[in-house]
Amino acid sequence: MSFNATRPNLLAAPGVAWLVAFMVVPCVLVLSYAFFQRGVWGGVEYTFTLENFARVLDPLYAKIFLNSARIALTATVVAILIAYPAAYAISRAPRMSQPILLFFAVLPFWSNYLIRTYAWIVLLNREGLINNLLRWLGYTGEPLSMLYTESAVITGLVYNYLPFVILAIYSTLSRLSPELMEASRDLGAGPIRTFLRVTLPLTLPGVAAGGVFVFVLSIGNFVTPALLGGGRFQMVGNLVYDQFLTANDWPFGAALGAALILTMIALLLLQARATAHASGERKGEAAQ
Amino acid sequence: MNASFSGKLPGRIVLLLVFGFLYLPIAVLVLLSFNDSGLPTSWSGFSIRWYGALLANTDILRAAGNTLIVAVFATVISTVLGTLMALGMETRRRKSNGLEALAFAPMVIPDIVLAVALLTFFSRLGLAMGLHTIVISHVIFDLAFVCSVVRARLKHFDFSIVEASRDLGASGWTTFWRVTFPVLLPSIVAGSLLAFTLSVDEFIIAFFTAGAGRSSITLPMQIYSMIRFGITPEVNALATIVMGVSATALLISQWLNREQQVP
C-alpha cells in the first residue's frame, strides 16, 4: 500500500474502472443511439440514420432549443449581476469573516434542489406569501399570477445557481493583489475606471466559469420549468425527458442529449480559452 | 468603485440583500412548517402537528428508509474509491489529462444526460432496476467529489514524512495507516459527508434509475410527486428536516476541512 510513485495507477484503477463502466460506456451507448432509427414499438432499430440530428434542427425543436437558450442566458446574466457585487463585498470584508460569509453563501447550494424550488411555489402562488403580503399592505385587486410564468422559471434558476457563481467570482477576486488596484489609482485612474480596466478584466475567468455553469445547468434543467413554469415552458431538459419517458423515442432523445453535451463542451472550451487569454495578458503585463 | 465599496456601508447592504434573497425563502418554509394551519395565508399558532403527520405517513417513511440505504452504500463505496483515486492521481509523476477529465466530468455533465445514459445502459443490459442501480449511479458523482476534496488535502501534504517513515524501517502498509491516513482522515470524512448529502438530495438520476414501481422511491422522488401539484403542509415539515440534516452534515464537513481553507 505504499504509494511512493510506484503504484499510482493501481490506486486509481478501481475508481477509473467505475467511471468508465458506468459513465463513459453508458454515455457512448446513448449517444450511439442517436445514429439509429426508432423502433416501431419504441426501442431502437439498428439502421443507420442521421435523421435524428436533422430533427434537432427542425424549426419546431430548434425553436425550443433557442427559447431555452434564451431563458438560460437571461438566468445567467441575472445571476452574474447579483453574484458579482456579492462576491466583491465578501472579498472586501475583514479577512477573518470571509470564509464564514462564503460558507453561508454556498450552503443553500448543497441543500435539496427540489426544496429550494418548492420554496418559490410557496412565495409566488396566488394564495402565496407575496400575494398575502400585498393584501395585508392594502392591495385589493386580483391576486397576482406570478407562478407558472417565464419570470418564475428564471427566478428559480437564478436562486438555485447563484451560490456557485458567487463562489467562482470570489475565487478570482480573492487572488487579485490589491497592489494592482492601488497602482491604477496612483496612476490617476478613478475608481470606476480602475474597476472597468483592472479589476473586471482580471476577474473575467471567474465570471466565465460561473456563467458557463449556470447556462449549462439551466438549459438542461427539467425540474424548474416543470415546477415553476407549470410545464408551459419547455427547456431542452424537458424535451429529453419526454423522449425517454413519454414519447418513447430514445434515438431522438439521444440526439437532443448529444446537442446538449456539444453545447456544454463548446462553452467549456471557450471558457478555457478566455481563462488562458486572461492569464496570458497578465504575464504580458508583468513582462512589460 | 473601490473606495466607495470598501467604505463599509454599500458592501453591507449588498450582503444583506443577497443573503436575504438566499435565506428568506428557506426561512419561510421552516416557519410555515410550525404553522398550525399549514397554509401561508395566516399564522394560526405554533404547532408540531405536521411533523407528527410525517411519522404517520408510511410512504414518506419508506422513502426516507430507501434514501438512507442508497446514501449509506453510495457513500461507503465512493469514499473508498474516491480516496484511492485521489492518492493515485496525486502521486503520479506526470499529470494525465485523460484522468483529469474523467475525474472532472461527473461534476459538470448535465444530470439529465447522465440519467438517460444510465437508463439506456441498464435496460440494454436487461438489469432489473431498483435501489442497487441508484447506488451504482450515485457513486459516479459522489466519488468525483470525494476525490476532489481529498486531492485538495494531498496538495498540501508533505510527502517527505512518508519517506522518513520508510527510512525508519516502517513497511508501506504501516506507513499508510500510521502516517498518511491520519493526515488525510479529516478530508476523507469531509468528502464522505459531502457525498452523503449529495446522495440524499439527488433527484434526477435516482428518478431515471429507480425502475418502475413504488418500492424503490427515494425521498426526493416522494417530495417531487408531492409538490408537483401545489402546496401540502407536510412537505414544509419534511423540507425542514431534510435541510437540517444537509446543513448539519455540511457544517461538520466544513469544520473538519477547515485547515485547508487557511493557506
Coordinates of C-alpha atoms in Angstrom, one line a residue:
Chain A
M1 CA 0.0 0.0 0.0
S2 CA 3.0 2.3 -0.3
F3 CA 2.5 5.0 -2.9
N4 CA 5.9 6.3 -3.3
A5 CA 5.3 6.8 -7.0
T6 CA 5.3 3.1 -7.8
R7 CA 1.7 2.2 -7.8
P8 CA -0.4 5.3 -8.5
N9 CA -2.2 3.7 -11.5
L10 CA -3.2 0.7 -9.4
L11 CA -4.6 3.0 -6.7
A12 CA -6.7 5.0 -9.2
A13 CA -7.8 1.9 -11.1
P14 CA -11.0 0.9 -9.2
G15 CA -12.4 4.5 -9.4
V16 CA -11.4 4.8 -13.0
A17 CA -13.0 1.4 -13.8
W18 CA -16.2 2.5 -12.1
L19 CA -16.3 5.8 -14.1
V20 CA -15.5 4.1 -17.4
A21 CA -18.1 1.3 -16.8
F22 CA -20.9 3.4 -15.5
M23 CA -20.3 6.8 -17.0
V24 CA -18.3 6.6 -20.2
V25 CA -19.8 3.4 -21.6
P26 CA -23.4 4.5 -20.9
C27 CA -22.8 7.9 -22.4
V28 CA -21.2 6.5 -25.5
L29 CA -24.0 3.9 -25.8
V30 CA -26.8 6.5 -25.5
L31 CA -25.1 8.8 -27.9
S32 CA -24.7 6.0 -30.4
Y33 CA -28.5 5.5 -30.3
A34 CA -28.7 8.9 -31.9
F35 CA -27.5 7.4 -35.2
F36 CA -30.2 4.7 -35.3
Q37 CA -33.9 4.6 -36.1
R38 CA -36.6 4.5 -33.7
G39 CA -38.3 1.0 -33.5
V40 CA -42.0 0.7 -34.3
W41 CA -42.9 -0.1 -30.7
G42 CA -40.4 2.3 -29.1
G43 CA -36.9 0.8 -28.6
V44 CA -34.2 1.1 -31.3
E45 CA -33.9 -0.4 -34.7
Y46 CA -30.3 -0.7 -35.8
T47 CA -30.5 1.0 -39.1
F48 CA -28.0 3.9 -39.5
T49 CA -29.6 7.3 -40.0
L50 CA -28.8 11.0 -39.5
E51 CA -32.5 11.8 -39.3
N52 CA -32.5 12.4 -35.5
F53 CA -29.9 15.1 -35.8
A54 CA -31.8 16.7 -38.7
R55 CA -34.9 16.7 -36.4
V56 CA -32.9 18.6 -33.7
L57 CA -32.6 21.3 -36.4
D58 CA -36.2 21.1 -37.4
P59 CA -37.8 24.5 -36.8
L60 CA -40.2 23.1 -34.1
Y61 CA -37.4 21.8 -32.0
A62 CA -34.8 24.4 -32.9
K63 CA -37.3 26.9 -31.6
I64 CA -37.4 25.1 -28.2
F65 CA -33.6 24.9 -28.2
L66 CA -33.3 28.6 -28.9
N67 CA -36.0 29.5 -26.4
S68 CA -34.5 27.6 -23.6
A69 CA -31.1 29.0 -24.6
R70 CA -32.7 32.5 -24.2
I71 CA -34.2 31.6 -20.8
A72 CA -30.8 30.1 -19.7
L73 CA -28.9 33.1 -20.9
T74 CA -31.2 35.5 -19.0
A75 CA -30.8 33.5 -15.9
T76 CA -27.0 33.5 -16.4
V77 CA -26.8 37.3 -16.9
V78 CA -29.1 38.0 -13.8
A79 CA -27.1 35.5 -11.7
I80 CA -23.8 37.2 -12.6
L81 CA -25.2 40.7 -12.0
I82 CA -26.3 39.7 -8.5
A83 CA -23.2 37.5 -7.7
Y84 CA -20.6 40.0 -8.7
P85 CA -21.4 42.7 -6.2
A86 CA -21.9 39.9 -3.6
A87 CA -18.6 38.3 -4.3
Y88 CA -16.9 41.7 -4.3
A89 CA -18.5 42.6 -0.9
I90 CA -17.3 39.3 0.5
S91 CA -13.8 39.9 -0.8
R92 CA -13.7 43.3 0.9
A93 CA -15.0 42.0 4.2
P94 CA -12.5 41.5 7.1
R95 CA -10.1 38.6 6.3
M96 CA -11.4 36.6 9.3
S97 CA -15.1 36.7 8.3
Q98 CA -14.6 35.9 4.6
P99 CA -14.6 32.1 4.9
I100 CA -17.7 32.2 7.0
L101 CA -19.6 34.6 4.7
L102 CA -18.6 32.4 1.7
F103 CA -19.7 29.2 3.5
F104 CA -23.1 30.6 4.2
A105 CA -23.4 31.9 0.6
V106 CA -22.7 28.4 -0.7
L107 CA -24.6 26.4 1.9
P108 CA -28.0 26.6 0.2
F109 CA -26.4 25.2 -3.0
W110 CA -25.8 21.9 -1.2
S111 CA -29.3 21.6 0.1
N112 CA -32.1 19.9 -1.7
Y113 CA -32.7 21.4 -5.1
L114 CA -36.4 20.4 -5.1
I115 CA -37.0 22.0 -1.7
R116 CA -35.3 25.3 -2.8
T117 CA -37.6 25.3 -5.9
Y118 CA -40.6 24.5 -3.8
A119 CA -39.9 27.4 -1.6
W120 CA -40.7 29.7 -4.6
I121 CA -44.0 28.0 -5.2
V122 CA -44.9 28.9 -1.6
L123 CA -43.8 32.5 -2.2
L124 CA -45.3 33.1 -5.7
N125 CA -48.5 31.2 -5.5
R126 CA -51.8 33.1 -6.0
E127 CA -52.6 32.3 -2.4
G128 CA -48.9 32.5 -1.6
L129 CA -46.9 34.7 0.7
I130 CA -46.2 37.6 -1.6
N131 CA -49.9 37.9 -2.5
N132 CA -50.8 37.8 1.1
L133 CA -48.3 40.4 2.0
L134 CA -49.7 42.7 -0.8
R135 CA -53.2 42.2 0.6
W136 CA -52.0 43.0 4.1
L137 CA -50.4 46.1 2.7
G138 CA -53.8 47.2 1.4
Y139 CA -53.7 45.9 -2.2
T140 CA -57.3 44.9 -3.1
G141 CA -57.1 43.9 -6.7
E142 CA -56.9 40.4 -8.2
P143 CA -54.0 38.3 -6.7
L144 CA -51.0 38.5 -9.0
S145 CA -50.3 35.4 -11.0
M146 CA -46.5 35.1 -10.6
L147 CA -46.2 31.4 -10.6
Y148 CA -46.1 29.5 -13.9
T149 CA -44.5 32.4 -15.8
E150 CA -41.2 32.7 -17.5
S151 CA -40.0 35.1 -14.8
A152 CA -40.8 32.4 -12.2
V153 CA -38.7 29.9 -14.1
I154 CA -35.8 32.4 -14.4
T155 CA -36.1 33.4 -10.7
G156 CA -35.9 29.7 -9.7
L157 CA -32.8 29.1 -11.9
V158 CA -31.0 32.2 -10.6
Y159 CA -31.9 31.3 -7.0
N160 CA -30.6 27.8 -7.3
Y161 CA -27.3 28.5 -9.1
L162 CA -26.4 31.9 -7.6
P163 CA -24.2 30.4 -4.8
F164 CA -21.9 28.7 -7.3
V165 CA -21.5 32.0 -9.3
I166 CA -20.6 33.9 -6.1
L167 CA -18.0 31.2 -5.3
A168 CA -16.5 31.3 -8.8
I169 CA -16.2 35.1 -8.9
Y170 CA -15.0 35.3 -5.3
S171 CA -12.2 32.8 -6.1
T172 CA -10.7 35.1 -8.8
L173 CA -11.3 38.3 -6.7
S174 CA -9.5 36.9 -3.7
R175 CA -6.5 36.0 -5.8
L176 CA -6.2 39.6 -7.1
S177 CA -3.5 41.5 -5.4
P178 CA -4.6 44.9 -4.0
E179 CA -1.5 46.5 -5.3
L180 CA -2.8 46.3 -8.8
M181 CA -5.7 48.5 -7.9
E182 CA -3.6 50.8 -5.8
A183 CA -1.2 51.2 -8.8
S184 CA -4.1 52.0 -11.0
R185 CA -5.3 54.6 -8.5
D186 CA -1.8 56.1 -8.1
L187 CA -1.5 56.5 -11.8
G188 CA -4.6 58.6 -11.7
A189 CA -7.4 56.3 -12.7
G190 CA -10.7 56.9 -10.9
P191 CA -12.4 54.2 -9.0
I192 CA -14.8 53.4 -11.9
R193 CA -12.0 53.3 -14.4
T194 CA -9.9 51.1 -12.1
F195 CA -12.8 48.7 -11.8
L196 CA -13.5 48.6 -15.5
R197 CA -9.9 48.4 -16.7
V198 CA -8.2 46.4 -14.0
T199 CA -10.5 44.5 -11.6
L200 CA -13.2 43.4 -14.1
P201 CA -10.9 42.1 -16.8
L202 CA -8.8 40.2 -14.3
T203 CA -11.8 38.5 -12.8
L204 CA -13.5 37.6 -16.1
P205 CA -12.3 34.0 -15.8
G206 CA -14.4 33.6 -12.7
V207 CA -17.4 35.3 -14.3
A208 CA -17.0 32.9 -17.3
A209 CA -16.7 29.8 -15.1
G210 CA -19.8 30.7 -13.1
G211 CA -21.7 31.8 -16.2
V212 CA -21.0 28.6 -18.2
F213 CA -22.1 26.5 -15.2
V214 CA -25.4 28.4 -14.8
F215 CA -26.1 28.3 -18.5
V216 CA -25.4 24.6 -19.0
L217 CA -27.4 23.5 -15.9
S218 CA -30.2 25.8 -16.8
I219 CA -30.6 24.7 -20.4
G220 CA -30.6 21.1 -19.4
N221 CA -32.9 21.6 -16.5
F222 CA -36.3 19.9 -16.4
V223 CA -37.4 20.3 -12.7
T224 CA -37.6 24.1 -12.5
P225 CA -39.6 24.5 -15.8
A226 CA -41.9 21.7 -14.6
L227 CA -42.5 23.1 -11.1
L228 CA -42.3 26.9 -11.6
G229 CA -43.3 27.0 -15.2
G230 CA -46.2 24.6 -14.8
G231 CA -45.0 22.7 -17.8
R232 CA -45.7 25.6 -20.1
F233 CA -42.1 26.4 -20.7
Q234 CA -40.1 23.7 -22.3
M235 CA -36.4 23.6 -21.9
V236 CA -34.1 21.1 -23.7
G237 CA -34.1 19.1 -20.5
N238 CA -37.9 18.6 -20.7
L239 CA -37.6 17.6 -24.3
V240 CA -35.0 14.9 -23.4
Y241 CA -37.2 13.8 -20.5
D242 CA -40.2 13.5 -22.8
Q243 CA -38.4 11.5 -25.4
F244 CA -37.3 8.9 -22.9
L245 CA -40.2 8.7 -20.5
T246 CA -43.3 9.7 -22.5
A247 CA -42.8 9.7 -26.3
N248 CA -40.5 6.6 -26.2
D249 CA -38.3 7.9 -28.9
W250 CA -34.9 7.1 -27.5
P251 CA -32.9 7.8 -30.6
F252 CA -34.2 11.4 -30.9
G253 CA -33.8 11.9 -27.1
A254 CA -30.2 10.7 -27.6
A255 CA -29.6 13.3 -30.4
L256 CA -31.0 16.0 -28.2
G257 CA -28.7 14.9 -25.4
A258 CA -25.8 15.0 -27.8
A259 CA -26.7 18.5 -28.7
L260 CA -26.7 19.4 -25.0
I261 CA -23.3 17.8 -24.5
L262 CA -21.8 19.6 -27.5
T263 CA -23.1 22.9 -26.3
M264 CA -21.5 22.3 -23.0
I265 CA -18.2 21.2 -24.4
A266 CA -18.1 24.2 -26.7
L267 CA -18.8 26.6 -23.8
L268 CA -16.2 24.9 -21.6
L269 CA -13.6 25.2 -24.3
L270 CA -14.5 28.8 -24.9
Q271 CA -14.2 29.4 -21.2
A272 CA -10.8 27.7 -21.0
R273 CA -9.6 29.9 -23.9
A274 CA -10.8 33.0 -22.1
T275 CA -9.0 32.0 -19.0
A276 CA -5.8 31.2 -20.8
H277 CA -6.1 34.6 -22.6
A278 CA -6.6 36.4 -19.3
S279 CA -3.6 34.8 -17.6
G280 CA -1.5 35.3 -20.8
E281 CA -2.4 39.0 -20.6
R282 CA -1.4 39.1 -17.0
K283 CA 2.0 37.6 -17.9
G284 CA 2.4 40.0 -20.7
E285 CA 1.8 42.9 -18.4
A286 CA 4.3 41.6 -15.9
A287 CA 6.9 41.3 -18.6
Q288 CA 6.5 45.0 -19.6
Chain B
M1 CA -15.8 51.6 -7.1
N2 CA -13.0 50.5 -4.9
A3 CA -13.2 53.4 -2.4
S4 CA -17.0 53.6 -2.3
F5 CA -17.2 49.8 -1.9
S6 CA -14.7 49.3 0.8
G7 CA -16.5 52.1 2.6
K8 CA -18.4 49.6 4.7
L9 CA -22.0 50.5 4.2
P10 CA -22.6 49.7 0.5
G11 CA -20.9 46.3 0.9
R12 CA -23.1 45.6 3.9
I13 CA -26.2 46.5 2.1
V14 CA -25.3 44.2 -0.8
L15 CA -24.6 41.3 1.5
L16 CA -27.8 41.9 3.4
L17 CA -29.8 41.9 0.2
V18 CA -28.1 38.8 -1.2
F19 CA -28.2 36.8 2.0
G20 CA -31.9 37.9 2.4
F21 CA -32.6 36.6 -1.2
L22 CA -30.8 33.3 -0.4
Y23 CA -32.3 32.6 3.0
L24 CA -35.7 34.2 3.2
P25 CA -37.5 31.6 1.0
I26 CA -35.9 28.8 3.2
A27 CA -36.8 30.7 6.4
V28 CA -40.4 31.0 5.2
L29 CA -40.6 27.2 4.7
V30 CA -39.2 26.5 8.1
L31 CA -41.6 28.9 9.8
L32 CA -44.6 27.5 7.9
S33 CA -43.8 24.0 9.0
F34 CA -44.6 25.1 12.5
N35 CA -47.8 26.9 11.5
D36 CA -50.9 25.1 12.8
S37 CA -53.0 25.7 9.7
G38 CA -50.0 24.8 7.5
L39 CA -51.0 27.5 5.0
P40 CA -49.2 30.7 4.1
T41 CA -52.5 32.6 4.4
S42 CA -52.3 33.2 8.1
W43 CA -50.4 32.3 11.3
S44 CA -52.7 30.2 13.4
G45 CA -50.4 29.3 16.2
F46 CA -47.3 27.2 16.8
S47 CA -47.7 23.5 16.3
I48 CA -45.6 20.4 15.5
R49 CA -48.5 18.5 14.2
W50 CA -47.2 18.4 10.6
Y51 CA -44.1 16.6 12.0
G52 CA -46.4 14.2 13.6
A53 CA -48.2 13.7 10.3
L54 CA -44.9 12.8 8.7
L55 CA -44.4 10.0 11.2
A56 CA -47.8 8.6 10.3
N57 CA -47.2 8.7 6.6
T58 CA -45.9 5.3 5.6
D59 CA -45.0 6.4 2.0
I60 CA -42.7 9.1 3.4
L61 CA -41.1 6.7 6.0
R62 CA -40.4 4.1 3.3
A63 CA -38.9 6.7 1.0
A64 CA -36.8 8.0 3.9
G65 CA -35.6 4.5 4.6
N66 CA -34.7 3.9 0.9
T67 CA -32.8 7.2 0.8
L68 CA -30.8 6.2 3.8
I69 CA -29.9 2.8 2.3
V70 CA -28.9 4.4 -1.0
A71 CA -26.9 7.2 0.6
V72 CA -25.0 4.9 3.0
F73 CA -24.0 2.4 0.4
A74 CA -23.1 5.1 -2.2
T75 CA -21.1 7.0 0.4
V76 CA -19.1 4.0 1.6
I77 CA -18.2 2.8 -1.9
S78 CA -17.4 6.3 -3.2
T79 CA -15.3 7.1 -0.1
V80 CA -13.0 4.1 -0.7
L81 CA -12.8 4.5 -4.5
G82 CA -12.5 8.3 -4.4
T83 CA -9.8 8.3 -1.7
L84 CA -7.7 5.7 -3.6
M85 CA -8.2 7.6 -6.8
A86 CA -7.1 10.8 -5.2
L87 CA -3.9 9.1 -3.9
G88 CA -3.3 7.6 -7.3
M89 CA -3.7 10.9 -9.1
E90 CA -1.6 13.0 -6.7
T91 CA 1.3 10.5 -6.6
R92 CA 1.6 10.2 -10.3
R93 CA 4.8 11.5 -11.8
R94 CA 3.1 13.1 -14.7
K95 CA -0.4 14.6 -14.9
S96 CA -2.7 12.7 -17.2
N97 CA -5.2 15.0 -19.0
G98 CA -7.5 12.0 -19.7
L99 CA -7.6 11.1 -16.0
E100 CA -8.2 14.8 -15.0
A101 CA -11.1 15.0 -17.5
L102 CA -12.5 11.7 -16.2
A103 CA -12.5 12.9 -12.6
F104 CA -13.9 16.2 -13.6
A105 CA -16.7 15.0 -15.9
P106 CA -19.2 13.8 -13.3
M107 CA -19.3 17.3 -11.8
V108 CA -20.1 19.1 -15.0
I109 CA -22.1 16.6 -17.1
P110 CA -25.8 17.7 -17.2
D111 CA -27.8 15.4 -14.8
I112 CA -30.4 14.7 -17.4
V113 CA -27.8 13.3 -19.9
L114 CA -26.2 11.0 -17.3
A115 CA -29.7 10.0 -16.2
V116 CA -30.8 8.9 -19.6
A117 CA -27.5 7.3 -20.4
L118 CA -27.8 5.1 -17.3
L119 CA -31.4 4.3 -18.0
T120 CA -30.4 3.2 -21.5
F121 CA -27.4 1.3 -20.2
F122 CA -29.2 -0.6 -17.5
S123 CA -32.2 -1.5 -19.7
R124 CA -29.8 -2.6 -22.6
L125 CA -28.1 -4.9 -20.1
G126 CA -31.5 -6.2 -19.1
L127 CA -30.7 -5.4 -15.5
A128 CA -33.7 -5.0 -13.2
M129 CA -33.6 -1.5 -11.7
G130 CA -34.0 -0.6 -8.1
L131 CA -32.1 0.7 -5.2
H132 CA -28.9 -1.0 -6.3
T133 CA -28.9 0.8 -9.7
I134 CA -29.4 4.1 -7.9
V135 CA -26.4 3.3 -5.7
I136 CA -24.3 2.4 -8.7
S137 CA -25.3 5.7 -10.4
H138 CA -24.8 7.9 -7.3
V139 CA -21.3 6.5 -6.7
I140 CA -20.3 8.2 -10.1
F141 CA -20.6 11.8 -8.9
D142 CA -20.0 11.0 -5.2
L143 CA -16.6 9.6 -6.0
A144 CA -15.7 12.6 -8.1
F145 CA -16.4 14.9 -5.2
V146 CA -14.6 12.7 -2.6
C147 CA -11.7 12.5 -4.9
S148 CA -11.5 16.3 -5.3
V149 CA -11.8 17.0 -1.6
V150 CA -9.0 14.5 -0.7
R151 CA -6.8 15.7 -3.6
A152 CA -7.1 19.3 -2.2
R153 CA -5.6 18.0 1.1
L154 CA -2.9 16.0 -0.7
K155 CA -1.7 19.1 -2.5
H156 CA -0.5 20.4 0.9
F157 CA 0.7 17.0 2.0
D158 CA 4.4 16.8 2.8
F159 CA 5.5 13.5 1.2
S160 CA 8.8 13.7 2.9
I161 CA 7.2 12.3 6.1
V162 CA 6.3 9.2 4.1
E163 CA 9.9 8.8 3.1
A164 CA 11.0 9.5 6.7
S165 CA 8.7 6.7 7.8
R166 CA 10.1 4.3 5.2
D167 CA 13.7 5.3 6.1
L168 CA 12.9 4.5 9.7
G169 CA 12.0 1.0 8.7
A170 CA 8.2 1.1 8.5
S171 CA 6.6 -1.0 5.8
G172 CA 4.5 0.6 3.2
W173 CA 1.3 -0.7 4.8
T174 CA 2.3 0.6 8.3
T175 CA 3.3 3.9 6.8
F176 CA 0.0 4.3 5.1
W177 CA -2.1 3.6 8.3
R178 CA 0.2 5.4 10.7
V179 CA 1.3 8.4 8.7
T180 CA -0.7 9.1 5.6
F181 CA -4.1 8.0 6.7
P182 CA -4.3 10.1 9.9
V183 CA -3.3 13.2 8.0
L184 CA -5.9 12.6 5.3
L185 CA -8.7 11.4 7.7
P186 CA -10.4 14.8 8.1
S187 CA -10.6 15.3 4.4
I188 CA -11.8 11.8 3.8
V189 CA -14.6 12.3 6.4
A190 CA -15.4 15.7 4.9
G191 CA -15.6 14.2 1.4
S192 CA -17.8 11.4 2.6
L193 CA -20.2 13.8 4.3
L194 CA -20.4 15.8 1.1
A195 CA -21.1 12.6 -0.8
F196 CA -23.8 11.6 1.7
T197 CA -25.5 15.0 1.3
L198 CA -25.4 14.9 -2.4
S199 CA -26.8 11.4 -2.5
V200 CA -29.6 12.2 0.0
D201 CA -30.6 15.2 -2.1
E202 CA -30.2 13.8 -5.6
F203 CA -33.4 13.5 -7.6
I204 CA -33.0 13.3 -11.4
I205 CA -30.6 10.4 -11.7
A206 CA -32.5 8.4 -9.0
F207 CA -35.7 9.2 -10.8
F208 CA -34.4 7.6 -14.0
T209 CA -32.6 4.6 -12.5
A210 CA -35.1 3.6 -9.8
G211 CA -37.1 1.4 -12.2
A212 CA -40.9 1.2 -12.3
G213 CA -43.0 0.6 -9.2
R214 CA -43.1 2.4 -5.9
S215 CA -40.8 0.1 -3.9
S216 CA -37.6 2.0 -4.7
I217 CA -38.9 5.5 -4.4
T218 CA -36.4 7.8 -2.6
L219 CA -37.2 10.9 -0.6
P220 CA -36.6 13.5 -3.3
M221 CA -38.8 11.4 -5.7
Q222 CA -41.5 11.4 -3.0
I223 CA -41.1 15.2 -2.5
Y224 CA -41.3 15.8 -6.3
S225 CA -44.6 13.9 -6.5
M226 CA -46.0 15.8 -3.5
I227 CA -45.1 19.3 -4.7
R228 CA -45.9 18.9 -8.4
F229 CA -49.5 19.7 -7.6
G230 CA -49.1 22.5 -5.2
I231 CA -48.5 23.1 -1.5
T232 CA -49.0 20.4 1.1
P233 CA -48.2 21.3 4.7
E234 CA -46.4 18.0 5.3
V235 CA -43.8 18.9 2.7
N236 CA -42.8 22.0 4.8
A237 CA -42.0 19.8 7.8
L238 CA -40.2 17.3 5.6
A239 CA -38.2 20.0 3.9
T240 CA -37.2 21.5 7.2
I241 CA -35.9 18.1 8.4
V242 CA -34.1 17.3 5.1
M243 CA -32.4 20.8 5.1
G244 CA -31.5 20.4 8.7
V245 CA -29.7 17.1 8.0
S246 CA -27.9 18.5 5.0
A247 CA -26.8 21.7 6.8
T248 CA -25.5 19.7 9.8
A249 CA -23.5 17.3 7.6
L250 CA -22.0 20.3 5.7
L251 CA -21.1 22.2 8.8
I252 CA -19.3 19.2 10.2
S253 CA -17.6 18.6 6.8
Q254 CA -16.5 22.2 6.6
W255 CA -15.2 22.2 10.1
L256 CA -13.2 19.1 9.5
N257 CA -11.8 20.6 6.4
R258 CA -11.1 24.0 7.9
E259 CA -7.3 23.9 7.9
Q260 CA -7.3 23.7 4.2
Q261 CA -9.0 27.0 3.9
V262 CA -6.3 28.9 5.6
P263 CA -3.2 28.8 3.4

